[in-house]
């Protein structure tokens, strides 16, 4: 009977672990989609390449000590002005 109980406990733990892993993967995917959306906003707004848009996004998050996903979400939801993240261009040439 102890063996049966042990098997039941182990199976329940495996199921719980699988559910946790699935939730973590979904969260990561959602974050990645949001980051891509934010990159698109910056690319279109600032005339940047996607790589430069990501660099600007990451630089803003780092310089303000914010999580990249949170900055991306605010930008994608239009709660953050894209101009704040765009590199300043000097027009004094």
Coordinates of C-alpha atoms in Angstrom, one line a residue:
X1 CA 0.0 0.0 0.0
X2 CA 2.9 2.4 0.7
X3 CA 4.3 1.7 -2.8
X4 CA 0.9 2.6 -4.4
X5 CA 0.8 5.8 -2.3
X6 CA 4.3 6.7 -3.3
X7 CA 3.6 6.2 -7.0
X8 CA 0.5 8.4 -6.7
X9 CA 2.5 11.2 -5.0
X10 CA 5.2 11.0 -7.6
X11 CA 2.7 11.1 -10.5
X12 CA 1.0 14.1 -8.9
X13 CA 4.3 15.9 -8.6
X14 CA 5.2 15.2 -12.2
X15 CA 1.8 16.6 -13.4
X16 CA 2.3 19.7 -11.2
X17 CA 5.8 20.2 -12.6
X18 CA 4.5 19.9 -16.1
X19 CA 1.8 22.5 -15.5
X20 CA 4.4 24.9 -14.0
X21 CA 6.7 24.4 -16.9
X22 CA 3.9 25.0 -19.3
X23 CA 2.9 28.2 -17.6
X24 CA 6.5 29.4 -17.6
X25 CA 6.9 28.7 -21.3
X26 CA 3.6 30.5 -22.1
X27 CA 4.7 33.6 -20.1
X28 CA 8.0 33.6 -21.9
X29 CA 6.3 33.4 -25.3
X30 CA 3.9 36.2 -24.4
X31 CA 6.8 38.4 -23.3
X32 CA 8.6 37.7 -26.6
X33 CA 5.6 38.6 -28.6
X34 CA 5.2 41.9 -26.6
X35 CA 8.9 42.7 -27.2
X36 CA 8.5 42.1 -30.9
X37 CA 5.5 44.4 -31.0
X38 CA 7.4 47.1 -29.1
X39 CA 10.4 46.7 -31.5
X40 CA 7.9 47.3 -34.4
X41 CA 6.6 50.4 -32.8
X42 CA 10.1 51.8 -32.4
X43 CA 11.1 50.7 -35.8
X44 CA 8.2 52.5 -37.5
X45 CA 8.2 55.5 -35.3
X46 CA 12.0 56.1 -35.4
X47 CA 12.8 54.7 -38.8
X48 CA 15.0 52.1 -37.2
X49 CA 16.0 48.6 -38.1
X50 CA 14.6 45.9 -35.9
X51 CA 18.1 45.4 -34.3
X52 CA 18.4 49.1 -33.6
X53 CA 14.9 49.2 -32.2
X54 CA 15.8 46.3 -29.8
X55 CA 19.0 48.1 -28.8
X56 CA 17.0 51.2 -28.0
X57 CA 14.4 49.2 -26.0
X58 CA 17.1 47.4 -24.0
X59 CA 19.1 50.6 -23.4
X60 CA 16.0 52.4 -22.0
X61 CA 15.1 49.5 -19.8
X62 CA 18.7 49.2 -18.4
X63 CA 19.1 53.0 -17.9
X64 CA 15.9 53.2 -16.0
X65 CA 16.4 49.9 -14.1
X66 CA 13.2 48.4 -15.5
X67 CA 12.4 45.0 -16.8
X68 CA 12.6 44.7 -20.5
X69 CA 9.2 43.0 -20.7
X70 CA 7.5 45.8 -18.7
X71 CA 9.0 48.5 -20.9
X72 CA 7.9 46.6 -24.0
X73 CA 4.4 46.2 -22.7
X74 CA 4.1 49.9 -21.9
X75 CA 5.3 50.8 -25.3
X76 CA 3.1 48.2 -27.1
X77 CA 0.1 49.4 -25.2
X78 CA 0.9 53.1 -26.0
X79 CA 1.4 53.9 -22.4
X80 CA 5.0 55.0 -23.0
X81 CA 6.0 57.6 -25.6
X82 CA 8.3 56.0 -28.2
X83 CA 10.2 59.2 -28.6
X84 CA 11.5 58.7 -25.1
X85 CA 13.3 55.5 -26.3
X86 CA 14.6 56.8 -29.6
X87 CA 18.1 57.9 -30.0
X88 CA 18.5 61.6 -30.1
X89 CA 19.6 62.9 -33.5
X90 CA 21.8 66.0 -33.7
X91 CA 20.6 68.3 -36.5
X92 CA 23.4 70.8 -36.1
X93 CA 25.5 69.5 -39.0

